[in-house]
Coordinates of N, CA and C in Angstrom, one line a residue:
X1 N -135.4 11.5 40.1 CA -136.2 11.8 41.2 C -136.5 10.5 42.0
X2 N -136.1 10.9 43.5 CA -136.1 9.1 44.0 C -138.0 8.9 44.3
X3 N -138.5 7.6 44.8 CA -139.8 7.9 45.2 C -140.0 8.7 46.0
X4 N -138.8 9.5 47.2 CA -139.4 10.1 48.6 C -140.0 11.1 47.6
X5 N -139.3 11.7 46.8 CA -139.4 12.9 46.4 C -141.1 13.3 45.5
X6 N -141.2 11.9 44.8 CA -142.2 11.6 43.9 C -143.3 11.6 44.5
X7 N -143.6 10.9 46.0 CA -144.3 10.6 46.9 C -144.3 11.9 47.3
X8 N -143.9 13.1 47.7 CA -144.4 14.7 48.1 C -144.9 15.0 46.9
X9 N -144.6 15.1 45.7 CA -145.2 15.6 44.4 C -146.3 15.3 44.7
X10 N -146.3 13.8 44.6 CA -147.9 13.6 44.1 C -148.6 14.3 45.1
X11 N -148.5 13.5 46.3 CA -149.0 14.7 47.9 C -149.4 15.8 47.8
X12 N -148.4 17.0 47.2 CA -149.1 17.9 47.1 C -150.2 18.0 46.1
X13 N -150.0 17.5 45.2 CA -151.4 17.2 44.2 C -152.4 17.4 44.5
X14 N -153.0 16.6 45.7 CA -154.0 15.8 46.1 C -154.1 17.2 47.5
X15 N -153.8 17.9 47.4 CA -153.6 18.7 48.8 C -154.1 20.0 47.8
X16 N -154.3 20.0 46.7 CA -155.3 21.7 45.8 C -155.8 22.0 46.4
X17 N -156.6 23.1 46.3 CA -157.8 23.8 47.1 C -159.1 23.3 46.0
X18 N -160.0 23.2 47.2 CA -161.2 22.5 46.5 C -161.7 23.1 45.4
X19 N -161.4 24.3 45.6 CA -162.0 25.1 44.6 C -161.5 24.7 43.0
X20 N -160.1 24.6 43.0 CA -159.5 24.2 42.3 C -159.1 22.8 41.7
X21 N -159.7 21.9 42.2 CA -159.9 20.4 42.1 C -161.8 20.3 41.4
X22 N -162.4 21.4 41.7 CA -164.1 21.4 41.5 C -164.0 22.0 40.1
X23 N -163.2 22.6 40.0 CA -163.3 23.8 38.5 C -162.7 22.4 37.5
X24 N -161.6 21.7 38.3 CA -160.7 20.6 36.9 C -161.7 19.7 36.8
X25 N -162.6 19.4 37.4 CA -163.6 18.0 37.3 C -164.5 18.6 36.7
X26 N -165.2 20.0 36.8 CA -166.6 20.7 35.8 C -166.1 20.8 34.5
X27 N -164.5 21.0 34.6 CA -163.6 21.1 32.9 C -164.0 19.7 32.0
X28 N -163.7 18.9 33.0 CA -163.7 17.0 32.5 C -165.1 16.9 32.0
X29 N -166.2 17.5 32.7 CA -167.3 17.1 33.0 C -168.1 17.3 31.3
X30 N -167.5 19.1 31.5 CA -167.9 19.9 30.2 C -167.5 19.3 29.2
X31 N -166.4 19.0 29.0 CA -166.0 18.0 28.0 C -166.6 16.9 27.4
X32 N -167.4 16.3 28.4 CA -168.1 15.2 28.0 C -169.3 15.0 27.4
X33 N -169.8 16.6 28.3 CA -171.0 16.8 27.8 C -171.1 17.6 26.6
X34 N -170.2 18.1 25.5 CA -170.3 18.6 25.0 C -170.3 18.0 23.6
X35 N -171.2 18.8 22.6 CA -171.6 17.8 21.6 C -170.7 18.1 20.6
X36 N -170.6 16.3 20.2 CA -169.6 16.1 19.2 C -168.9 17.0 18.1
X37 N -167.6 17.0 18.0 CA -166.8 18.3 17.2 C -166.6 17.4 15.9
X38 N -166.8 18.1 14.7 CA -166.4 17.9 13.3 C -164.9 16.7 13.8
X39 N -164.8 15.9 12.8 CA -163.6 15.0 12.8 C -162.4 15.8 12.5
X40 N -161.5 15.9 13.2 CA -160.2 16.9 12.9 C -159.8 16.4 11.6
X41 N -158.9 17.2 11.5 CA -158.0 16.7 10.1 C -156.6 15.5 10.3
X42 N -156.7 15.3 9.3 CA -155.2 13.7 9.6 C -154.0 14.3 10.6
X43 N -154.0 15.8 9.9 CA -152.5 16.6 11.0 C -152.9 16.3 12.0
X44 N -154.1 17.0 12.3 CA -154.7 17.9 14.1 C -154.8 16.1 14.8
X45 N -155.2 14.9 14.4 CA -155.2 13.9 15.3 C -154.0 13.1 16.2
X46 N -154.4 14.0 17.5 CA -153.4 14.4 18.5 C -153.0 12.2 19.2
X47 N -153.6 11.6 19.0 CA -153.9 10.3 19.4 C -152.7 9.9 18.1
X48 N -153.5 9.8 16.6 CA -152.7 8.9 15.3 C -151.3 9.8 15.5
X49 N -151.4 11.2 15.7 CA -149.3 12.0 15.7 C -148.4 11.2 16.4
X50 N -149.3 11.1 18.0 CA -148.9 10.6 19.2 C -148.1 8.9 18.6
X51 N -148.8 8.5 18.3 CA -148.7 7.4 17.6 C -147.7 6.6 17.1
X52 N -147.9 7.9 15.6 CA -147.1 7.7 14.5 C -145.4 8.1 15.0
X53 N -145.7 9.3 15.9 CA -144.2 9.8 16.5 C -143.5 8.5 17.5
X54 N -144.4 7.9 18.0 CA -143.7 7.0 18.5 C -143.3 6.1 17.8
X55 N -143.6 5.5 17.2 CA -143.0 4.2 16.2 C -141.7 4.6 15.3
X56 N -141.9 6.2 15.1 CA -140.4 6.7 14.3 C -139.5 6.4 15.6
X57 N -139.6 6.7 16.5 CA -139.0 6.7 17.4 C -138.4 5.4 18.0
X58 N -139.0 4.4 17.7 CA -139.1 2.8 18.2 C -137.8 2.3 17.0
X59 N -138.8 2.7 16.3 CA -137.6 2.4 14.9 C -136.2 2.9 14.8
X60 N -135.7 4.2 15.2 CA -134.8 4.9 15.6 C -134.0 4.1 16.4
X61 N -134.5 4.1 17.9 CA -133.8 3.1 18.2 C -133.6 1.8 18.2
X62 N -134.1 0.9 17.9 CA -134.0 -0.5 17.1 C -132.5 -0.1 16.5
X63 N -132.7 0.9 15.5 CA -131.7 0.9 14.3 C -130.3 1.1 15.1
X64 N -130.2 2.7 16.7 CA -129.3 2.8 17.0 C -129.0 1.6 17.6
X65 N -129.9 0.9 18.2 CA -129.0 -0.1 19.0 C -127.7 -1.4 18.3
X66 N -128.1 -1.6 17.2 CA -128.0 -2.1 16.5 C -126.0 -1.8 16.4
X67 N -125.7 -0.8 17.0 CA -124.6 0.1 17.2 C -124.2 -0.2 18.5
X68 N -124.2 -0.6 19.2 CA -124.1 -0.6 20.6 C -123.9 -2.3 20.9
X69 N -123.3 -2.4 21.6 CA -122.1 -4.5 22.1 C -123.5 -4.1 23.4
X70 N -124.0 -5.3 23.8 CA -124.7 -5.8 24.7 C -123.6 -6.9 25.7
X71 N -123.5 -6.2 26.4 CA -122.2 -7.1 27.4 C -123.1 -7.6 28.5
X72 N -123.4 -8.9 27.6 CA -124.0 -10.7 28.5 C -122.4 -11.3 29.3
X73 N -121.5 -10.2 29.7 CA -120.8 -11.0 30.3 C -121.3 -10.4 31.8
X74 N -122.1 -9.5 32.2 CA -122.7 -9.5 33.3 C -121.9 -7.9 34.3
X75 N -120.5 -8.0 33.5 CA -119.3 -7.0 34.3 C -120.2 -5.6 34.5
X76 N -119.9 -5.1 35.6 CA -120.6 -4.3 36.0 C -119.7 -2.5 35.1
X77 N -119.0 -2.3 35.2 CA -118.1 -1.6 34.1 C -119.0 -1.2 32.9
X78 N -119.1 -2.8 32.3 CA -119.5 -2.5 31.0 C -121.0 -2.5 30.7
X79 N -121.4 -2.8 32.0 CA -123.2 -2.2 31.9 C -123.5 -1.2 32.2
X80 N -122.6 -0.6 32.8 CA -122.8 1.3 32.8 C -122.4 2.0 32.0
X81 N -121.2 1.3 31.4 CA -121.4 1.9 29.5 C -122.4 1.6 28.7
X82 N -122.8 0.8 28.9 CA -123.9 0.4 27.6 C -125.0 1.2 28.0
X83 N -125.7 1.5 29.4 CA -127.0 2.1 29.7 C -126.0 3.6 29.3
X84 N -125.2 3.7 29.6 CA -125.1 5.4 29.3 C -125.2 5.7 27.7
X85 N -124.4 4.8 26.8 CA -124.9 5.0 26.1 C -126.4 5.2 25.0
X86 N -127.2 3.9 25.8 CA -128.6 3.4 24.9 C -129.5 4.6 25.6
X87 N -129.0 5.5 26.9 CA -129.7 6.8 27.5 C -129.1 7.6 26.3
X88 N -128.2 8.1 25.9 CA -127.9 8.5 25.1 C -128.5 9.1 23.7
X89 N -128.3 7.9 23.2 CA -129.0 7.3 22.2 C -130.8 8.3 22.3
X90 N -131.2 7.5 23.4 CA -132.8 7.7 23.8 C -133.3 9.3 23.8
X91 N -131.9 9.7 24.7 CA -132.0 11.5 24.3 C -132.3 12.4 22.9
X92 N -130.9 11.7 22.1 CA -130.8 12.1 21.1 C -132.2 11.7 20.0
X93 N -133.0 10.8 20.6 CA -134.0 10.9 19.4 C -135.0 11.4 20.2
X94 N -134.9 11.9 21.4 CA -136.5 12.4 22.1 C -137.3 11.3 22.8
X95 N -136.7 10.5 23.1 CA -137.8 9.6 23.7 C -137.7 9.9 25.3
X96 N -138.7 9.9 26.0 CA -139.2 10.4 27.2 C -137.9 10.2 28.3
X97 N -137.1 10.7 29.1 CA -136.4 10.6 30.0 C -136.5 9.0 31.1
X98 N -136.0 8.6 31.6 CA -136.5 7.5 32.6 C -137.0 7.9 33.6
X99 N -136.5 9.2 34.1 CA -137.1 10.1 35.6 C -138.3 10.5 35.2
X100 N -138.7 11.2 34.3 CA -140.3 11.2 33.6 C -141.1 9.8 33.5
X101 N -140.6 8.8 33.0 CA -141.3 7.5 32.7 C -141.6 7.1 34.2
X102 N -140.6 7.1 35.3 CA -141.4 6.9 36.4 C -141.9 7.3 37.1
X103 N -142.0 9.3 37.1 CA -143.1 9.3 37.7 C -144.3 9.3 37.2
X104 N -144.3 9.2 35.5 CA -145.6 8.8 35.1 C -146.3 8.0 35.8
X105 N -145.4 6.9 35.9 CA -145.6 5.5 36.0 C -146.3 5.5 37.7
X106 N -145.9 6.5 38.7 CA -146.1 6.4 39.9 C -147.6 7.4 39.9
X107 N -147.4 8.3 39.3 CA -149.0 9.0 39.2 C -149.9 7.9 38.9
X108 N -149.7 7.2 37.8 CA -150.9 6.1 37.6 C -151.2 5.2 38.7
X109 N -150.4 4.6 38.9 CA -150.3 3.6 40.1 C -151.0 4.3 41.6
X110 N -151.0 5.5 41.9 CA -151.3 6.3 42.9 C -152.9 6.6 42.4
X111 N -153.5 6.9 41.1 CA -154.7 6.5 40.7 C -155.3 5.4 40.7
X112 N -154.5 4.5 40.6 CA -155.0 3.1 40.4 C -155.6 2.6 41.7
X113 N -154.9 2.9 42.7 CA -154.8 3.3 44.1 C -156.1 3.5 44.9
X114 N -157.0 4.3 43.9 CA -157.8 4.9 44.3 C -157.2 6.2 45.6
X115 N -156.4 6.7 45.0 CA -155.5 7.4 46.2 C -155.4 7.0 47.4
X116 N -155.0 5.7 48.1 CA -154.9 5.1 49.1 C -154.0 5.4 49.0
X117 N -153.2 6.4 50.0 CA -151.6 6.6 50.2 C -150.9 5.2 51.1
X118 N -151.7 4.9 51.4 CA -150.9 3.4 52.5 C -150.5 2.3 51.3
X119 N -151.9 1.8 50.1 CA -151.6 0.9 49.5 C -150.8 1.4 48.2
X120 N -150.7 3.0 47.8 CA -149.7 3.2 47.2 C -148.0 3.3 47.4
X121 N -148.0 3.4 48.8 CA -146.5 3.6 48.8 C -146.1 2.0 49.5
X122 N -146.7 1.7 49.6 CA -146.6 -0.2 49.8 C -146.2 -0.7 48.6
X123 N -147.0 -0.7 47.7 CA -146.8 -1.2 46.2 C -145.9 -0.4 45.3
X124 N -145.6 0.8 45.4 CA -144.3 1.0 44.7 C -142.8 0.9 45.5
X125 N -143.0 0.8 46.9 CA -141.6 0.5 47.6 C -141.3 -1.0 47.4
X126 N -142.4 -2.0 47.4 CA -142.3 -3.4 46.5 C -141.7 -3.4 45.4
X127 N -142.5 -3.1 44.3 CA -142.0 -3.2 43.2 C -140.7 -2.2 42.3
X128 N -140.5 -1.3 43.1 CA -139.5 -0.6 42.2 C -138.0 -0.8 42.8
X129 N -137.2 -1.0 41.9 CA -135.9 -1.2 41.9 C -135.5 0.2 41.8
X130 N -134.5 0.9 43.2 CA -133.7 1.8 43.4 C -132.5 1.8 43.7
X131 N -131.9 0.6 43.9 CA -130.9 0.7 44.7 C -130.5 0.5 46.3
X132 N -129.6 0.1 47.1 CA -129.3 -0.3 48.0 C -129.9 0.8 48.7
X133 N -129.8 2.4 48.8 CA -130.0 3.5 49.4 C -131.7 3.4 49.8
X134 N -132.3 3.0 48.6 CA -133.9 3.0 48.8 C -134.1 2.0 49.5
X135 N -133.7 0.4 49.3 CA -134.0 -0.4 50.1 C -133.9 -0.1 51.4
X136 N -132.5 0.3 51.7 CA -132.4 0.5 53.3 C -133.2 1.2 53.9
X137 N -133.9 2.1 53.5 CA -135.4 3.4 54.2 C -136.5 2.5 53.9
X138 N -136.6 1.7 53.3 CA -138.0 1.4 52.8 C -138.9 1.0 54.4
X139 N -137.9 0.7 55.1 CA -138.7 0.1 56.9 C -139.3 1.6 56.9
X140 N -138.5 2.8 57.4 CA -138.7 4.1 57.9 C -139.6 4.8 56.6
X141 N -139.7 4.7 55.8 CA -140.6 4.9 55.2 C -141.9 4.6 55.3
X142 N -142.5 3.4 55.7 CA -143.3 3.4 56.4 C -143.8 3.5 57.6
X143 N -142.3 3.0 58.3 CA -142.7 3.8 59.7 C -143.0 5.4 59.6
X144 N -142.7 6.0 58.8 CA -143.1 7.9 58.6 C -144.6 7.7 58.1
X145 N -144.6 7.0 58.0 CA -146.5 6.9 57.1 C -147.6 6.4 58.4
X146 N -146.9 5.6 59.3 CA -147.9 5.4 60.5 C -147.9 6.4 61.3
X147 N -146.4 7.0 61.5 CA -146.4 8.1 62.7 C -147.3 9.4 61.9
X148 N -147.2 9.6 60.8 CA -148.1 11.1 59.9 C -149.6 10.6 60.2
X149 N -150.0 9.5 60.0 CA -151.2 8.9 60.3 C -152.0 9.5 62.1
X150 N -151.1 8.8 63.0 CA -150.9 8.7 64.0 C -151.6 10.1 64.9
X151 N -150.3 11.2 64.4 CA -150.2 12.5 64.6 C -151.6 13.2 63.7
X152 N -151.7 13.0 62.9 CA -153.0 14.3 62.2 C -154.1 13.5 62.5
X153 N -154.3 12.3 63.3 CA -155.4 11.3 63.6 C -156.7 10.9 62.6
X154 N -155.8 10.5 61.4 CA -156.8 9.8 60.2 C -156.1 9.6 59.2
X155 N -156.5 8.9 58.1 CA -155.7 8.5 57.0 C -155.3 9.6 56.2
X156 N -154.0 9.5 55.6 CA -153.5 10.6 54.3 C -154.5 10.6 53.1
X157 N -155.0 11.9 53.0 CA -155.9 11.6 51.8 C -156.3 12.9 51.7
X158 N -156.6 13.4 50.1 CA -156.9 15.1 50.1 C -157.1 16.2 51.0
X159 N -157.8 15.5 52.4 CA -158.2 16.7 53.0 C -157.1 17.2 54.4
X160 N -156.2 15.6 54.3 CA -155.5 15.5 56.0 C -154.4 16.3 55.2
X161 N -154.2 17.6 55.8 CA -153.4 18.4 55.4 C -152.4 18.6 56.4
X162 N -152.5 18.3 57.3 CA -151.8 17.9 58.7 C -150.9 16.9 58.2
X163 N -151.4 15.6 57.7 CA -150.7 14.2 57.7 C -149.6 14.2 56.6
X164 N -149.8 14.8 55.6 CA -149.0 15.1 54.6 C -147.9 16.3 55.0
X165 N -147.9 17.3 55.7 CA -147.0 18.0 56.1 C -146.2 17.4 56.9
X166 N -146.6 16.5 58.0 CA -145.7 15.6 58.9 C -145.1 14.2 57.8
X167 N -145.6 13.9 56.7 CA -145.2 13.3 56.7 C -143.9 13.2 55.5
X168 N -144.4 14.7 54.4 CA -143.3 15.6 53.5 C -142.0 15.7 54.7
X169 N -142.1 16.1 55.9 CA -141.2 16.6 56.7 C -140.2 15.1 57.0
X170 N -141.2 14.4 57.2 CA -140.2 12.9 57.6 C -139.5 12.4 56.6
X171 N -140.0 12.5 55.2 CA -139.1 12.2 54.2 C -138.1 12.7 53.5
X172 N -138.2 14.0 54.0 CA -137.1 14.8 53.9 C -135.9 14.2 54.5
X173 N -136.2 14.2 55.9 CA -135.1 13.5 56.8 C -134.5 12.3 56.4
X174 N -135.8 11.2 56.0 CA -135.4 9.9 55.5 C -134.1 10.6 54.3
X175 N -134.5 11.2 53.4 CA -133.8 11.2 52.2 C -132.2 11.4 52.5
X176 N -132.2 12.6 53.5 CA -130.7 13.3 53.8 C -130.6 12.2 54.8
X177 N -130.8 11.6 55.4 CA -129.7 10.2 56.1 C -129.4 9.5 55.2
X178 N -130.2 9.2 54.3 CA -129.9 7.9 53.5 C -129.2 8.0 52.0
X179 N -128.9 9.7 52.2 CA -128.1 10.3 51.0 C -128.8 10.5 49.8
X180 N -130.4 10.0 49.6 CA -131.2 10.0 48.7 C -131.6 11.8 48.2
X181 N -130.8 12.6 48.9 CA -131.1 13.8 48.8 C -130.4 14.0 47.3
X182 N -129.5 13.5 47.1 CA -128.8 13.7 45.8 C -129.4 12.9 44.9
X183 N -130.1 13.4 44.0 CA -131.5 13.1 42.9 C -130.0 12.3 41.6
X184 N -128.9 13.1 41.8 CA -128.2 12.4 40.8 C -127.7 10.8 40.9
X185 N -127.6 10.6 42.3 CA -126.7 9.3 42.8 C -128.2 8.4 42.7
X186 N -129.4 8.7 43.1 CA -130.5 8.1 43.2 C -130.4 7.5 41.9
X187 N -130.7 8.6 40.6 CA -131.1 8.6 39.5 C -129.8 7.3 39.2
X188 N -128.5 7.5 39.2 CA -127.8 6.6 38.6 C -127.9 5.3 39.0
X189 N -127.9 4.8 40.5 CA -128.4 3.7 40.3 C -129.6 2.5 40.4
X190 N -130.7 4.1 39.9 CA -131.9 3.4 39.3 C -131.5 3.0 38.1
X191 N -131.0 3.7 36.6 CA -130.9 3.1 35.9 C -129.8 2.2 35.8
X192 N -129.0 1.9 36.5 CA -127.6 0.7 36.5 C -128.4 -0.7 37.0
X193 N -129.5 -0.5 37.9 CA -130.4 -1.5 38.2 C -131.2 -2.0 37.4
X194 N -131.4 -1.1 36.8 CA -132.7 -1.8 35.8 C -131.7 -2.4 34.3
X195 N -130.8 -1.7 34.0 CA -130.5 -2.0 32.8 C -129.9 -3.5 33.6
X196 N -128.8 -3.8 34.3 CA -128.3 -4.6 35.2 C -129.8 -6.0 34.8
X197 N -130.6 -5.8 35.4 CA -131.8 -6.7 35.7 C -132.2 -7.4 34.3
X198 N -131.9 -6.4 33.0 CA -132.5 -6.8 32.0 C -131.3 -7.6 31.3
X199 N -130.1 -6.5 31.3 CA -128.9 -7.7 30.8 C -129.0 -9.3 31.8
X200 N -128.9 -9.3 32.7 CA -128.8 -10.8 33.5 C -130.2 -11.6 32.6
X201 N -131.5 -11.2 32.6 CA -132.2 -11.9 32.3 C -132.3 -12.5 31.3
X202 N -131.3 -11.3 30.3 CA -130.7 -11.8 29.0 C -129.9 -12.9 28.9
X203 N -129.1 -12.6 29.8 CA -127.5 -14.0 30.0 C -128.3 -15.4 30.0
X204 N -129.3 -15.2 31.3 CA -129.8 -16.2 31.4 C -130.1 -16.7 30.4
X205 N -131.1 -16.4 29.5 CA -131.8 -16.6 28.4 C -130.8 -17.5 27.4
X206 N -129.7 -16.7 27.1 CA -129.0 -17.2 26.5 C -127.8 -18.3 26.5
X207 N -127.5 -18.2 27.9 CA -127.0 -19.8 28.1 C -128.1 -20.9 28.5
X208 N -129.1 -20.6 28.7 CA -130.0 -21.7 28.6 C -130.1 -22.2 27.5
X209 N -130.0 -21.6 26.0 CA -130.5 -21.9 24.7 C -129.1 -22.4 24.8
X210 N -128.2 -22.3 25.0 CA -127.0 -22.6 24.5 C -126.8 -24.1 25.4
X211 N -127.1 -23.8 26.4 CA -126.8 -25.3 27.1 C -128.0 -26.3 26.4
X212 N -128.8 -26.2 26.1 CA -130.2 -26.8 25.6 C -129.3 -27.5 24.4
X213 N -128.7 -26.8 23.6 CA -128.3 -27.1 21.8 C -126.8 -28.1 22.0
X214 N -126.4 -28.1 23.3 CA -124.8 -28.8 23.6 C -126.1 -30.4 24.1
X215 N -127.0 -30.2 24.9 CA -127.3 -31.4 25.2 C -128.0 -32.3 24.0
X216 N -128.1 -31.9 23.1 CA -128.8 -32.0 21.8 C -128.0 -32.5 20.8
X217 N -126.8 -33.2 21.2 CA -125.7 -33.9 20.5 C -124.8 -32.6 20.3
X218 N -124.9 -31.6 20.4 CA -124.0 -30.5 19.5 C -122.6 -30.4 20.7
X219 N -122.0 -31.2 21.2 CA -121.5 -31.1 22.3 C -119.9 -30.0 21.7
X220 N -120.2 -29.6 20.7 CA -118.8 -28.6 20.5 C -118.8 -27.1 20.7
X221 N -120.1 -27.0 20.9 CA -120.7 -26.0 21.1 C -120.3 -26.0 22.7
X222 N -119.2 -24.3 23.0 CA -118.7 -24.2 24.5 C -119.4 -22.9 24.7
X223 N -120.3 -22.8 25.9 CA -120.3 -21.2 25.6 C -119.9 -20.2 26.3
X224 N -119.5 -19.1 26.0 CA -118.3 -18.0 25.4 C -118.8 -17.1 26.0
X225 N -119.3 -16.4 26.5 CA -120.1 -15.0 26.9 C -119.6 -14.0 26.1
X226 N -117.9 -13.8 26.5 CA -116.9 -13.0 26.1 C -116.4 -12.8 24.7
X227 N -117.0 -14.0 23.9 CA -116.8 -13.8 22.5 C -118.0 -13.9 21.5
X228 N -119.2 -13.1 22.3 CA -120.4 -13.0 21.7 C -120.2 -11.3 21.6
X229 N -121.2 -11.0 20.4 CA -121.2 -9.4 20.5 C -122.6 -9.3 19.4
X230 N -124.1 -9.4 20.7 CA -124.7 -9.4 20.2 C -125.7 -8.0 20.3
X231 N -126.6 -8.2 19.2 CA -127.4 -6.5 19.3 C -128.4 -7.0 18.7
X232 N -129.1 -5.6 20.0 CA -130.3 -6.0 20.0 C -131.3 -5.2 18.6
X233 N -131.8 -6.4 17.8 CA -132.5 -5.8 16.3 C -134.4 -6.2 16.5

């Protein structure tokens, strides 16, 4: 899911009927106020499962990767085999999707926000890595956020139900000019970017150690990129 698309999700969210935003907060409310429940049992603790499920999980993959060449020679080829397969991998034991991890990650950030739709979609068009496609809209992306402003005459925020319709409508358009309409091409090189980002940071890493240990008298030490085949444990 690219941000345009994530950015209407959330939108509509925030666009419930009151009624229905007043009943989920009296839910939260009741909750709170309600007097303490007997300590569940070791099973029913939804927090320690949560937990414990994930660390099998952590472990799982540690172990698969341990299977998988980390290609520090940077070739772009063989970093889209490696992310296909450590996605792979990630499936086969259940660990959360990447398209799920970000829009987690963008619901939070949109709360964090205090639902300021201006300083939310500022700070995730900053910081998230999509690809050449996203960067190129990121201008008209905000330009769609002043003109939706503009037009419904006040800020995007639960009630401008105006501003959010003009402004769902603009990012539709952004998406199909900018080809972001296809959730698959998005999706692929979001993750070719990010895995891309982490192998380089790796390379780095490791010819730095390596140049560090040659200036250290070890001058026979040449380094190899191509004849490393290292995994990550």
């Amino acid at each position: 899911m690219s941000l345009l698309a994530q950015l209407g999700r959330t939108g509509a969210k925030r666009l419930a009927p009151a009624s229905a935003r007043a009943l989920s907060q009296s839910e939260q409310f009741r909750q709170f106020a309600a007097p303490a429940a007997a300590p569940p049992a070791q099973d029913d603790d939804v927090v320690l499962s949560t937990f414990r499920q994930s660390q099998q999980q952590y472990q799982q993959l540690m172990a698969g990767l341990q299977n998988i060449n980390l290609p520090l020679t940077g070739d772009d080829a063989a970093i889209k085999k490696y992310a296909a397969n450590v996605e792979a991998l990630k499936k086969q034991i259940g660990i959360p999707d990447v398209e799920d991890v970000i829009s987690a990650e963008l619901d939070y950030k949109f709360a964090c926000s205090g639902y300021d739709v201006r300083q939310f979609v500022s700070e995730a068009l900053e910081g998230m890595k999509l690809g050449d496609s996203m960067a190129a809209a990121k201008a008209e992306v905000m330009a769609a956020l002043d003109a939706a402003e503009k037009a419904s005459g006040g800020d995007l925020n639960g009630n401008n139900e105006k501003g959010w319709q003009l402004l769902t409508s603009k990012l539709a358009e952004i998406e199909k000019k900018y080809g972001l309409a296809d959730k698959g091409k998005v999706r692929e090189e979001a993750i070719f970017d990010m895995y891309k980002q982490h192998i380089n940071q790796l390379r780095t890493t490791v010819l730095d150690d390596m140049n560090k240990a040659r200036t250290e008298d070890l001058s026979e030490i040449t380094p190899n990129l191509s004849g490393l085949k290292p995994k990550l444990v």
